PDB file of C-alpha atoms in Angstrom:
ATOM      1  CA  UNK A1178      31.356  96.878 -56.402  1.00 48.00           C
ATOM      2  CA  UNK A1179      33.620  94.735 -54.104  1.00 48.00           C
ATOM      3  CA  UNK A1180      30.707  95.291 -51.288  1.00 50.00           C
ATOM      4  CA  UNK A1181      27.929  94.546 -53.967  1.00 58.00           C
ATOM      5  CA  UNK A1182      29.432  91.002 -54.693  1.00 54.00           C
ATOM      6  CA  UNK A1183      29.784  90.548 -51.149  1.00 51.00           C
ATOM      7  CA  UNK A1184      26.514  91.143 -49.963  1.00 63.00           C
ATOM      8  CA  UNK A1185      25.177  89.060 -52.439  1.00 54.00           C
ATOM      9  CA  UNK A1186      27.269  86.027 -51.783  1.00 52.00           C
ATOM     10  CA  UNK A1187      25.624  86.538 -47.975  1.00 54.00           C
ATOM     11  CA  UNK A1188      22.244  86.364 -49.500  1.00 52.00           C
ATOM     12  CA  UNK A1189      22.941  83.384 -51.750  1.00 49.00           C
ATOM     13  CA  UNK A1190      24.436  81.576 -48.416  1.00 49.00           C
ATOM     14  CA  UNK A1191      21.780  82.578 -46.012  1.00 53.00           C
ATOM     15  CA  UNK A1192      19.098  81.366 -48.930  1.00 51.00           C
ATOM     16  CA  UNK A1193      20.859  78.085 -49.166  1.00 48.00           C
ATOM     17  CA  UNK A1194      21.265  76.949 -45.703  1.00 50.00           C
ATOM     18  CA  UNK A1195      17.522  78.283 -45.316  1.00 53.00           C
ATOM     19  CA  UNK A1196      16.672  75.685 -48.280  1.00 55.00           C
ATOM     20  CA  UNK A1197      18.367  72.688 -46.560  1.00 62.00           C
ATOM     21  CA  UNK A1198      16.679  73.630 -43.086  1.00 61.00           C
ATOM     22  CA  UNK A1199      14.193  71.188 -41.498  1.00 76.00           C
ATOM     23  CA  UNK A1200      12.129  71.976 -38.820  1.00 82.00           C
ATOM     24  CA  UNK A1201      12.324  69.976 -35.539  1.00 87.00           C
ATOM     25  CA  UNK A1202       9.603  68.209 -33.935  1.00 91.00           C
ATOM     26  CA  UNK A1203       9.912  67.661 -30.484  1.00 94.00           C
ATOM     27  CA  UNK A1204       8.160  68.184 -27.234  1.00 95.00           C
ATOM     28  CA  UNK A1205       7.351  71.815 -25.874  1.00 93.00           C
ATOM     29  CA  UNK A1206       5.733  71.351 -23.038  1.00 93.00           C
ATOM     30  CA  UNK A1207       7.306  72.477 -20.058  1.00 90.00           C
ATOM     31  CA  UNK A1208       5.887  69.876 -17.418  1.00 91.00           C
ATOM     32  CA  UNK A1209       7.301  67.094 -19.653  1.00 95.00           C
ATOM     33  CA  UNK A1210      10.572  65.612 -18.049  1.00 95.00           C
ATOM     34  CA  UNK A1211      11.695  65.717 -21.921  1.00 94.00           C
ATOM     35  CA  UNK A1212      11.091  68.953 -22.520  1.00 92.00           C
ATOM     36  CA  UNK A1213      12.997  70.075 -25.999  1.00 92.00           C
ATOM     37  CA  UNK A1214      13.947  73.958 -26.159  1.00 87.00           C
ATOM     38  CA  UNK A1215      15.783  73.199 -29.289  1.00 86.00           C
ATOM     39  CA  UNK A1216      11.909  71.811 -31.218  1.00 90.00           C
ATOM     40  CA  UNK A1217      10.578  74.377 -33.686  1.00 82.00           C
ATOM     41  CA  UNK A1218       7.251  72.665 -34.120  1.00 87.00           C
ATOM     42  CA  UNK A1219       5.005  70.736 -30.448  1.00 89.00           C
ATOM     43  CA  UNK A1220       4.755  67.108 -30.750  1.00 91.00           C
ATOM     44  CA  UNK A1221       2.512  65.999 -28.321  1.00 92.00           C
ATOM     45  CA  UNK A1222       2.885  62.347 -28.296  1.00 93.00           C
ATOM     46  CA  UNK A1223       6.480  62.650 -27.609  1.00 94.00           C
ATOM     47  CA  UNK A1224       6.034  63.906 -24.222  1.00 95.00           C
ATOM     48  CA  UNK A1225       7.059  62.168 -21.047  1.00 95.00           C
ATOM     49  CA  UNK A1226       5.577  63.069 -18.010  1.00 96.00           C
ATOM     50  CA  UNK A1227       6.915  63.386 -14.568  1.00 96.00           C
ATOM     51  CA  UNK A1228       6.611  60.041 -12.399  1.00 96.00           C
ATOM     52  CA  UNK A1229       6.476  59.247  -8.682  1.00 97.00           C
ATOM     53  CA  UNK A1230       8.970  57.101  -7.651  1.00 97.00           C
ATOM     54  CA  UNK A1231       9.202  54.730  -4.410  1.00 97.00           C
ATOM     55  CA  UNK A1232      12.336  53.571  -3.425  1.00 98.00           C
ATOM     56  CA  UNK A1233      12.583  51.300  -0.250  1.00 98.00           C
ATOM     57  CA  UNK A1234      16.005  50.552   1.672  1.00 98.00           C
ATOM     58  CA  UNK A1235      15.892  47.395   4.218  1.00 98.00           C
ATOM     59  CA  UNK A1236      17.371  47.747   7.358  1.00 97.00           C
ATOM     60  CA  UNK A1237      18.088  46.116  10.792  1.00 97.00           C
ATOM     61  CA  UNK A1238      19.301  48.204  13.922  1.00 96.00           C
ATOM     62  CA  UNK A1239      21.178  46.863  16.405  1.00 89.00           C
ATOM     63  CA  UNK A1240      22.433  49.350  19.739  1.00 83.00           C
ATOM     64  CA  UNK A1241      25.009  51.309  17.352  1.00 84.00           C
ATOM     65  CA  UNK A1242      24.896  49.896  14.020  1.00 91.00           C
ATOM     66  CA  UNK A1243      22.536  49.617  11.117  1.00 93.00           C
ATOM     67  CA  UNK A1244      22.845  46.781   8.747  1.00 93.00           C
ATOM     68  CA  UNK A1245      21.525  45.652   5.515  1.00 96.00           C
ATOM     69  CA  UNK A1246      18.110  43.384   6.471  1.00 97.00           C
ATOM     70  CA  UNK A1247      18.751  40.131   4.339  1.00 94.00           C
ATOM     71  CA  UNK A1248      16.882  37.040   4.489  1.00 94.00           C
ATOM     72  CA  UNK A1249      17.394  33.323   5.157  1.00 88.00           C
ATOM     73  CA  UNK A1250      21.290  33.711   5.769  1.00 84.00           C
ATOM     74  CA  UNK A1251      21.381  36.407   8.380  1.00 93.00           C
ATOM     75  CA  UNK A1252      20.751  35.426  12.609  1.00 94.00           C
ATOM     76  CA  UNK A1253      18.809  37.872  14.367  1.00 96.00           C
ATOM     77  CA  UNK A1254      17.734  37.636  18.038  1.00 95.00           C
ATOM     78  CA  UNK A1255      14.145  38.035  19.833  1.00 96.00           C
ATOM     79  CA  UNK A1256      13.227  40.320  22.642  1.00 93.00           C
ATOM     80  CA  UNK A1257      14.347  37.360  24.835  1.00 96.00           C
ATOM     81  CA  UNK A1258      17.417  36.764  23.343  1.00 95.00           C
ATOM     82  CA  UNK A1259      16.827  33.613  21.209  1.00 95.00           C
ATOM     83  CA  UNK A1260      17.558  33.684  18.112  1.00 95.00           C
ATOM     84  CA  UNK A1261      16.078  33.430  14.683  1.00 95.00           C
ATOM     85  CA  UNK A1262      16.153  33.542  11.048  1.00 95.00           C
ATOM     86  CA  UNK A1263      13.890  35.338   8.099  1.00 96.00           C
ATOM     87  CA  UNK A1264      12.153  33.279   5.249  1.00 95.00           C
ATOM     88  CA  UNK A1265      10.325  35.545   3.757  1.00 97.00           C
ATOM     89  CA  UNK A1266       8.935  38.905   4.020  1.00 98.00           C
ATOM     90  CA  UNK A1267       6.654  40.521   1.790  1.00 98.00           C
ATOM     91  CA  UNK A1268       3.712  43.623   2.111  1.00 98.00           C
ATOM     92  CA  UNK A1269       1.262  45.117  -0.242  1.00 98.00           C
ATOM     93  CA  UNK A1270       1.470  49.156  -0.142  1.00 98.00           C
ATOM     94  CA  UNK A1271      -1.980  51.361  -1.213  1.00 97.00           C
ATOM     95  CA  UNK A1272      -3.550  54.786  -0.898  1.00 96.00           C
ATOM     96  CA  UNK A1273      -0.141  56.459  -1.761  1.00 97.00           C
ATOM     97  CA  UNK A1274      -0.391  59.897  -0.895  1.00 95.00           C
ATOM     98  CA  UNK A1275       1.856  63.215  -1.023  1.00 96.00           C
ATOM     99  CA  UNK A1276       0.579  66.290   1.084  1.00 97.00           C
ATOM    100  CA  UNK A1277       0.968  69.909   0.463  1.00 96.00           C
ATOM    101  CA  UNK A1278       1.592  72.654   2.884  1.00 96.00           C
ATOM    102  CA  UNK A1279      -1.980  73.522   2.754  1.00 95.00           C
ATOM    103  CA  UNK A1280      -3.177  70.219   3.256  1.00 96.00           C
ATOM    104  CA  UNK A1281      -4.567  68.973   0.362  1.00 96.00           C
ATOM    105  CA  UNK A1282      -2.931  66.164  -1.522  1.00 95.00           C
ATOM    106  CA  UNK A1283      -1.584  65.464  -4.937  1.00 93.00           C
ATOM    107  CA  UNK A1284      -3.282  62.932  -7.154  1.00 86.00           C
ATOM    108  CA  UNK A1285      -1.783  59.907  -8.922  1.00 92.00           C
ATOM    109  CA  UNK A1286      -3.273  60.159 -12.735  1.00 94.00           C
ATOM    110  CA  UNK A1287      -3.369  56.457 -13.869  1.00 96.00           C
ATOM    111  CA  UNK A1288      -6.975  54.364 -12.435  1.00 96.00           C
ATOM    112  CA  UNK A1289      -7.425  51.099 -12.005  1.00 96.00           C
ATOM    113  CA  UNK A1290     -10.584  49.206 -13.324  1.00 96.00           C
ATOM    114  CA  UNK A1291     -12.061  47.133 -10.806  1.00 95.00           C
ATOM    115  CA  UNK A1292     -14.361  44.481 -10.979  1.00 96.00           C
ATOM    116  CA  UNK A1293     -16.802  44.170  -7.712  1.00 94.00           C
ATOM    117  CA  UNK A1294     -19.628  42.750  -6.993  1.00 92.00           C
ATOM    118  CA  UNK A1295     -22.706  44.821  -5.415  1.00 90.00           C
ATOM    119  CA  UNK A1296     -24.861  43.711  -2.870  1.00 88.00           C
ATOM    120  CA  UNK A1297     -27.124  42.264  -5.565  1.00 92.00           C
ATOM    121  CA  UNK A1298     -24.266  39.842  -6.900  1.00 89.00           C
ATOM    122  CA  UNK A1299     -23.916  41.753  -9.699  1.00 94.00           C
ATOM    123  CA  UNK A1300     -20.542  42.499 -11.256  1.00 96.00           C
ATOM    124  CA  UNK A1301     -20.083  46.430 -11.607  1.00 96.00           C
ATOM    125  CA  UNK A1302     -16.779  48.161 -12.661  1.00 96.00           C
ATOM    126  CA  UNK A1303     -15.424  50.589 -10.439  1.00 94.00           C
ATOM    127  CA  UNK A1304     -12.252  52.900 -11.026  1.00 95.00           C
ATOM    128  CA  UNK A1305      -9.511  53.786  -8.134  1.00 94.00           C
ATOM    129  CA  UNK A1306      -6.213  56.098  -8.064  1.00 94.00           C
ATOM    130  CA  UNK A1307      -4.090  53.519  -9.190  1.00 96.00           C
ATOM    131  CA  UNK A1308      -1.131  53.492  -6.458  1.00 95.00           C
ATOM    132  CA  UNK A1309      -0.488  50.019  -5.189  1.00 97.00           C
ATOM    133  CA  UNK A1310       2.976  48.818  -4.656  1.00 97.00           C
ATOM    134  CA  UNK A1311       4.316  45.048  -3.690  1.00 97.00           C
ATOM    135  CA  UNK A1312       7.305  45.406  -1.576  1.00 98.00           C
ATOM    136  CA  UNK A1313      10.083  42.611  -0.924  1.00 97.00           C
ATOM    137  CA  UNK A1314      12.675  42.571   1.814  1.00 97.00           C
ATOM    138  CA  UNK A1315      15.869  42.968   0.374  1.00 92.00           C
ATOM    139  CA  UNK A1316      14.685  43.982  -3.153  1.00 94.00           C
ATOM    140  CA  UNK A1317      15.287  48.073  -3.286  1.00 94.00           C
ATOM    141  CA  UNK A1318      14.595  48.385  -6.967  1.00 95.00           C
ATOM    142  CA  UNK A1319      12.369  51.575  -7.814  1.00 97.00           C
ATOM    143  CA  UNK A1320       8.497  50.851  -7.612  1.00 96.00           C
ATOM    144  CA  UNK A1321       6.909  53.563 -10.711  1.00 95.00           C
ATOM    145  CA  UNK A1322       3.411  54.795  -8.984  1.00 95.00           C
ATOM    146  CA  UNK A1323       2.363  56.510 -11.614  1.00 95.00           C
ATOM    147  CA  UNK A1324       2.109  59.924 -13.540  1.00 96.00           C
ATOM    148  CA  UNK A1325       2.363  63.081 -11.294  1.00 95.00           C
ATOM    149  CA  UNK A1326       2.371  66.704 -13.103  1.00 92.00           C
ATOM    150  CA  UNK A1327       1.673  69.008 -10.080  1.00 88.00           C
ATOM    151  CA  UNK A1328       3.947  71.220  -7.999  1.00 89.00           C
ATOM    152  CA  UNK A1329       4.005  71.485  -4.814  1.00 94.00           C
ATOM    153  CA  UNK A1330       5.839  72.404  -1.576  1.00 96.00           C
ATOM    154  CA  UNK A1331       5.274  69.368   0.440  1.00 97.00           C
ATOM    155  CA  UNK A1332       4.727  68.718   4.163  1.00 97.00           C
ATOM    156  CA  UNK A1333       3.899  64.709   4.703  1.00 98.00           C
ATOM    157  CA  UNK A1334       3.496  61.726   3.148  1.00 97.00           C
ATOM    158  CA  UNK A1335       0.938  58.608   3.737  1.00 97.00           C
ATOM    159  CA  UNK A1336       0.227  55.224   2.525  1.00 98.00           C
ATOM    160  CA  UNK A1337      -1.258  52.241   4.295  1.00 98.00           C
ATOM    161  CA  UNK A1338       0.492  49.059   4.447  1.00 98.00           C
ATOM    162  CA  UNK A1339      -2.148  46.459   3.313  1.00 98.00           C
ATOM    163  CA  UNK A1340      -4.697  46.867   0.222  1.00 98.00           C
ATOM    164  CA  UNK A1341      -7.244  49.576   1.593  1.00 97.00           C
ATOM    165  CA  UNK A1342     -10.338  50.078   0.120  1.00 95.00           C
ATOM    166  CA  UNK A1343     -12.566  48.546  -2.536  1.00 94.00           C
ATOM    167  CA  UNK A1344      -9.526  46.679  -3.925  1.00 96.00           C
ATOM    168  CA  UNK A1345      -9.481  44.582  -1.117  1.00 96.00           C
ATOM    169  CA  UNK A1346     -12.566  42.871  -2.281  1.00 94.00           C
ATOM    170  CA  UNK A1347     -11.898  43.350  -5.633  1.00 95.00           C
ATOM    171  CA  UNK A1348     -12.227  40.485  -8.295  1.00 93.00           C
ATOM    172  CA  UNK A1349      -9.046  39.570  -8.066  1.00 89.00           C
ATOM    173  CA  UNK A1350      -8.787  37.401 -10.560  1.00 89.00           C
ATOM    174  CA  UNK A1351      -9.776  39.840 -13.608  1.00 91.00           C
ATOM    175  CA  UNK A1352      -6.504  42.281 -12.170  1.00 95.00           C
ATOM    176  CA  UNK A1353      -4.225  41.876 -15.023  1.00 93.00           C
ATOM    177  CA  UNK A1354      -1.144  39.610 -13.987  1.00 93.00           C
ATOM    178  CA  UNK A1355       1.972  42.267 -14.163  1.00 94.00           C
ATOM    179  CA  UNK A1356      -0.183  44.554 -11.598  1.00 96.00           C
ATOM    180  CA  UNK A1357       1.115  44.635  -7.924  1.00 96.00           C
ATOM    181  CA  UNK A1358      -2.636  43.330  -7.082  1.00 97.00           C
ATOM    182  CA  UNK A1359      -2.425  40.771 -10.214  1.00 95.00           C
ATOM    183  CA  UNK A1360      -2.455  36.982  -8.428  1.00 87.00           C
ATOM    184  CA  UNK A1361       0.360  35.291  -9.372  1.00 84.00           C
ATOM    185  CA  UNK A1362       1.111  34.230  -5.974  1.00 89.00           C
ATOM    186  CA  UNK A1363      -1.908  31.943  -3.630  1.00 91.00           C
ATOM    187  CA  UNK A1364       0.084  32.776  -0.752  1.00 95.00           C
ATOM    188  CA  UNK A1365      -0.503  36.950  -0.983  1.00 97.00           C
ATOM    189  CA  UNK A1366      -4.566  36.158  -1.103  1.00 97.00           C
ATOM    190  CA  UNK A1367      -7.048  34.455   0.563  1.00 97.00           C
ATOM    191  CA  UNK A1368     -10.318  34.731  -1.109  1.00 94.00           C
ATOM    192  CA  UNK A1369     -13.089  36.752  -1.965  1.00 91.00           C
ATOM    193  CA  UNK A1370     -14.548  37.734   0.817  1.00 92.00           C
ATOM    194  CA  UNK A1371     -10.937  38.423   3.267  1.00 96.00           C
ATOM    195  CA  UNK A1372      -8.910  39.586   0.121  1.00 96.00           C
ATOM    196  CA  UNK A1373      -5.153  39.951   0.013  1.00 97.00           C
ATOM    197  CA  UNK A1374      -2.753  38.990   2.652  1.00 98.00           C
ATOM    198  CA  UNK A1375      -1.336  42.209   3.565  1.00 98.00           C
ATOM    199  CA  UNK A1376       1.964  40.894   5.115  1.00 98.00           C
ATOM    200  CA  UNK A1377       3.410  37.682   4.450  1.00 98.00           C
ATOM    201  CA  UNK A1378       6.234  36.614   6.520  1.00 98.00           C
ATOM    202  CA  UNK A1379       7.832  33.201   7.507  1.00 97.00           C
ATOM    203  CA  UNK A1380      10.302  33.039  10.285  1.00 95.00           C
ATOM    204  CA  UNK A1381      12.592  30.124  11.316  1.00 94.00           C
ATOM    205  CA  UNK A1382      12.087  29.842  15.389  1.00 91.00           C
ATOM    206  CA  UNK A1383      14.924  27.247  15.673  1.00 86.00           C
ATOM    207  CA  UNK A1384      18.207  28.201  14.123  1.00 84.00           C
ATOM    208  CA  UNK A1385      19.952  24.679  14.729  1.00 81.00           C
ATOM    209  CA  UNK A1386      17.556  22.024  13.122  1.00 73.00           C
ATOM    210  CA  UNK A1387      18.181  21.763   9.695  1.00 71.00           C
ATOM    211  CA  UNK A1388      14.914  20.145   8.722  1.00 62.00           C
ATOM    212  CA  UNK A1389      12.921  23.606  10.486  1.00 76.00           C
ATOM    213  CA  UNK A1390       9.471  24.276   9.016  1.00 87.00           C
ATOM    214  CA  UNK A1391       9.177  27.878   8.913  1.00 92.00           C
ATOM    215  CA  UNK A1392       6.008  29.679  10.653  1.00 95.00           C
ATOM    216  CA  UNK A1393       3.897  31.286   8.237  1.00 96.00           C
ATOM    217  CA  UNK A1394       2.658  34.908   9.270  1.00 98.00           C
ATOM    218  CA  UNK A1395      -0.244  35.801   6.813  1.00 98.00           C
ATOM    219  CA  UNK A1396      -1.523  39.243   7.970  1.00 98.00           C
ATOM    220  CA  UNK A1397      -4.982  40.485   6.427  1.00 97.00           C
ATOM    221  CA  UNK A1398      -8.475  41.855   7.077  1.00 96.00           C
ATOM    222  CA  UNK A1399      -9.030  45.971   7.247  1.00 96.00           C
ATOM    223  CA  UNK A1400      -8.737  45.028  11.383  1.00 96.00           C
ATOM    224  CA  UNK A1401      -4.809  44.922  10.427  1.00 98.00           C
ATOM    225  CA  UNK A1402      -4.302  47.597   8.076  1.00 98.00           C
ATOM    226  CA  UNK A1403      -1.656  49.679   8.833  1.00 98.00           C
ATOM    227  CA  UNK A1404      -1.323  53.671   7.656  1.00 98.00           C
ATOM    228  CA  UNK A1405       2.446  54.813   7.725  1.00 98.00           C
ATOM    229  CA  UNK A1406       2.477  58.933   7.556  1.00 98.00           C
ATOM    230  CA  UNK A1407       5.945  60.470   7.573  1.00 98.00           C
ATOM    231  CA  UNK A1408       7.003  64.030   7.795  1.00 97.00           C
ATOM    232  CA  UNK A1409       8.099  65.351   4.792  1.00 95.00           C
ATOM    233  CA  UNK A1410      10.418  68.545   3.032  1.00 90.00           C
ATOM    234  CA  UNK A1411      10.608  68.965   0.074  1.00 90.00           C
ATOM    235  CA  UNK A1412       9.047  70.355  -3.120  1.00 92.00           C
ATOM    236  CA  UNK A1413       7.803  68.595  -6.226  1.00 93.00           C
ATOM    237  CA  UNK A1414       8.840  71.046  -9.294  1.00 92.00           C
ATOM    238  CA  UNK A1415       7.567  70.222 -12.766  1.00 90.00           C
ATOM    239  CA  UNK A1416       9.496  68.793 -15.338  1.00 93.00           C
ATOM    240  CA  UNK A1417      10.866  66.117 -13.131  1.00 95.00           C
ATOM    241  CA  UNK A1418      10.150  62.812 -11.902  1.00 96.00           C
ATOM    242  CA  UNK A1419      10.081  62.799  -7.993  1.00 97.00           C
ATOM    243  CA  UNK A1420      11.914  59.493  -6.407  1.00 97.00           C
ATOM    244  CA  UNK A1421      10.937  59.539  -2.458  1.00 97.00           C
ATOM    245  CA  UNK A1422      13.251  56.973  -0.805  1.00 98.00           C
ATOM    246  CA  UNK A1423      11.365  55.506   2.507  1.00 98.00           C
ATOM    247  CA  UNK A1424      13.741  53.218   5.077  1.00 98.00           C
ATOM    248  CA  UNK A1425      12.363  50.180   6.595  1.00 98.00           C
ATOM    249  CA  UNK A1426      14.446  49.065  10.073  1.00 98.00           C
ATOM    250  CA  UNK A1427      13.261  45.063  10.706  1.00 98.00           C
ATOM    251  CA  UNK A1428      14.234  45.272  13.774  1.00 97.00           C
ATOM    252  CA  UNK A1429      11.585  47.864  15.166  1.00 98.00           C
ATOM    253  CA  UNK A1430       8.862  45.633  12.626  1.00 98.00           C
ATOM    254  CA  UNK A1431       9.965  42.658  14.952  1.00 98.00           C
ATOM    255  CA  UNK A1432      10.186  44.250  18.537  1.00 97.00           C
ATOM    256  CA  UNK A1433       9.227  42.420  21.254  1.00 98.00           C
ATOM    257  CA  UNK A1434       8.585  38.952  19.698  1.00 98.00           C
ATOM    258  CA  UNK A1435       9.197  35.950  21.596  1.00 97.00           C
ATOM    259  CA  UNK A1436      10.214  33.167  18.622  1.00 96.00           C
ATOM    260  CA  UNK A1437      10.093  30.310  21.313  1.00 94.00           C
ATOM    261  CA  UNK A1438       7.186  31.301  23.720  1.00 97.00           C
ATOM    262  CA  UNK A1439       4.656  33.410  21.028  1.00 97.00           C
ATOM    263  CA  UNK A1440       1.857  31.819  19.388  1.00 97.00           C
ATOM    264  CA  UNK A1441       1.474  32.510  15.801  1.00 97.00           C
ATOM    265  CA  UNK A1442      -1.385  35.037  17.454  1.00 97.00           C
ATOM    266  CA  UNK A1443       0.773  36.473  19.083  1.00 98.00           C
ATOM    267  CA  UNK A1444       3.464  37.046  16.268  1.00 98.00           C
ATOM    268  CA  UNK A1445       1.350  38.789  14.002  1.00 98.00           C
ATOM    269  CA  UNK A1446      -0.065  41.236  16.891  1.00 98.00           C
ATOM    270  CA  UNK A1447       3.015  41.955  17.507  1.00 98.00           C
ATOM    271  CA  UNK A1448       4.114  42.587  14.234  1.00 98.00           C
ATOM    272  CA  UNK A1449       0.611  44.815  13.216  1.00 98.00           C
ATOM    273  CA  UNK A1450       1.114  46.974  16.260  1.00 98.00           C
ATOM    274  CA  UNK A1451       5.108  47.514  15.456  1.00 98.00           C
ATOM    275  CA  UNK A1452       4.186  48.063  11.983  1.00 98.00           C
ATOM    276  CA  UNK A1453       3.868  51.690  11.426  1.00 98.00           C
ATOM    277  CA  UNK A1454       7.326  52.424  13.373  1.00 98.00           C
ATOM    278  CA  UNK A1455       9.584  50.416  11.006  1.00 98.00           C
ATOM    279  CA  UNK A1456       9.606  53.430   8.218  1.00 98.00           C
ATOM    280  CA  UNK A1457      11.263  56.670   8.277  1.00 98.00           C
ATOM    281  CA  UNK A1458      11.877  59.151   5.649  1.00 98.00           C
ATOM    282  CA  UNK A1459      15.527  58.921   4.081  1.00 97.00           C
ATOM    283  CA  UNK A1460      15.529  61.242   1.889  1.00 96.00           C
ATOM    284  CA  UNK A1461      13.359  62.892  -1.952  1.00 95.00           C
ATOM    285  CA  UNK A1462      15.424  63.251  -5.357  1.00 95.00           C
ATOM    286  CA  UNK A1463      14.438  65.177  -8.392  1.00 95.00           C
ATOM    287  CA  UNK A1464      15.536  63.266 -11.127  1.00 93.00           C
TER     288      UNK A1464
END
């Protein structure tokens, strides 16, 4: 009898909490980076999917010592020996680009609409892997490329410094304004038919007049477009944004200028050639 009542108490209890039960809604899909094990029931629009992440460090070498890169407060000196003082430094990044061990590469989702116009003058819409990136000396914050799902064991990484492509001669003006490409600066573009300045730098040649008009280095054309490609290990696993972290030393950027005895010609040779040297791989986090 004891046993009886028992058992039925269980049954009472069990019924209960079964009554008061709600099912969970949640995300159950396993390339999500919010993937919910504890969801009874798939909620598709609650999914979050993994990101690629660019992360840029700024650097100057010196014989033994690397140092923080910072602008308009920091000396640095020439090949010669004089010395000289940032302003400014900013570059476009495009054509992002991880590579697999068998040597195909992994796709950024998101497009971007573009606006051209064809050889007729017509304006036609055209759609690109959307992977641009504006970079800043100094500024490290994390630059969001875009959705990436796939997994992969990787072997090399690419991107060209400059705006390759159809983008280049893009409308610009119909690129909404919070895009890397969107003009909200006359000084990163010159018009329709050059496109975006690709590198934008202004350096002080004399350190001791205070009233120094900077030179202004505006870099552009497809003659000047850099591609960086970097060695790379490392795997991409689903479920997880990938942050690759990509060091930029000044100092091999700048090699072998001449501030006093250059022409502004001369600079921005210089600085194209020296270009693809200045970045090195630090290091790829999972997050």
């Amino acid at each position: 009898m004891r046993t009886n009542k028992f058992t039925a108490f269980l049954v009472l209890v069990i019924a209960l909490w079964s009554g008061c039960y709600e099912p969970q809604d949640g995300c159950l899909d396993l390339e999500a980076v919010n993937y919910n094990f504890e969801a009874d029931n798939n909620a598709p629009e609650e999914c979050q999917y993994p990101e690629l992440r660019i992360q840029f460090t700024h650097q100057y070498s010196t014989a033994d010592t690397l140092y923080n890169f910072r602008l308009r407060d920091s000396v640095y000196l020439d090949a010669a020996g004089n010395p000289f003082t940032v302003n400014a430094f900013t570059f476009f990044i495009s054509d992002f680009e991880l590579q697999r061990t068998d040597g195909t590469y992994l796709n950024i989702e998101e497009e971007l609409d573009l606006y051209l116009f064809n050889t007729n003058g017509d304006i036609i819409l055209q759609s690109v892997p959307d992977n641009f990136g504006l970079v800043t000396a100094g500024n490290s914050n994390v630059i969001g490329l875009g959705t990436l799902r796939e997994a992969a064991d990787l072997q090399s990484l690419r991107f060209f410094v400059g705006v390759n492509g159809q983008a280049n001669v893009s409308i610009a003006d119909s690129i909404p304004a919070a895009h890397p490409l969107g003009l909200t600066d006359s000084l990163l573009y010159f018009n329709q038919d050059s496109g975006y300045v690709y590198q934008f730098i202004e350096l002080f040649r004399d350190t001791t007049a205070a009233d120094t008009i900077p030179e202004q280095l505006r870099v552009g054309t497809f003659a000047n477009l850099q591609q960086v490609a970097l060695p790379v290990v490392g795997e991409k696993i689903p479920g997880f944004n990938l942050k690759v972290v990509i060091q930029i030393d000044y100092r091999k950027w700048l090699e072998g200028i001449n501030v006093v005895t250059d022409s502004k010609a001369e600079l921005q040779q210089k600085i194209v050639g020296n270009t693809a040297e200045a970045f090195s791989l630090k290091e790829i986090v999972l997050e």
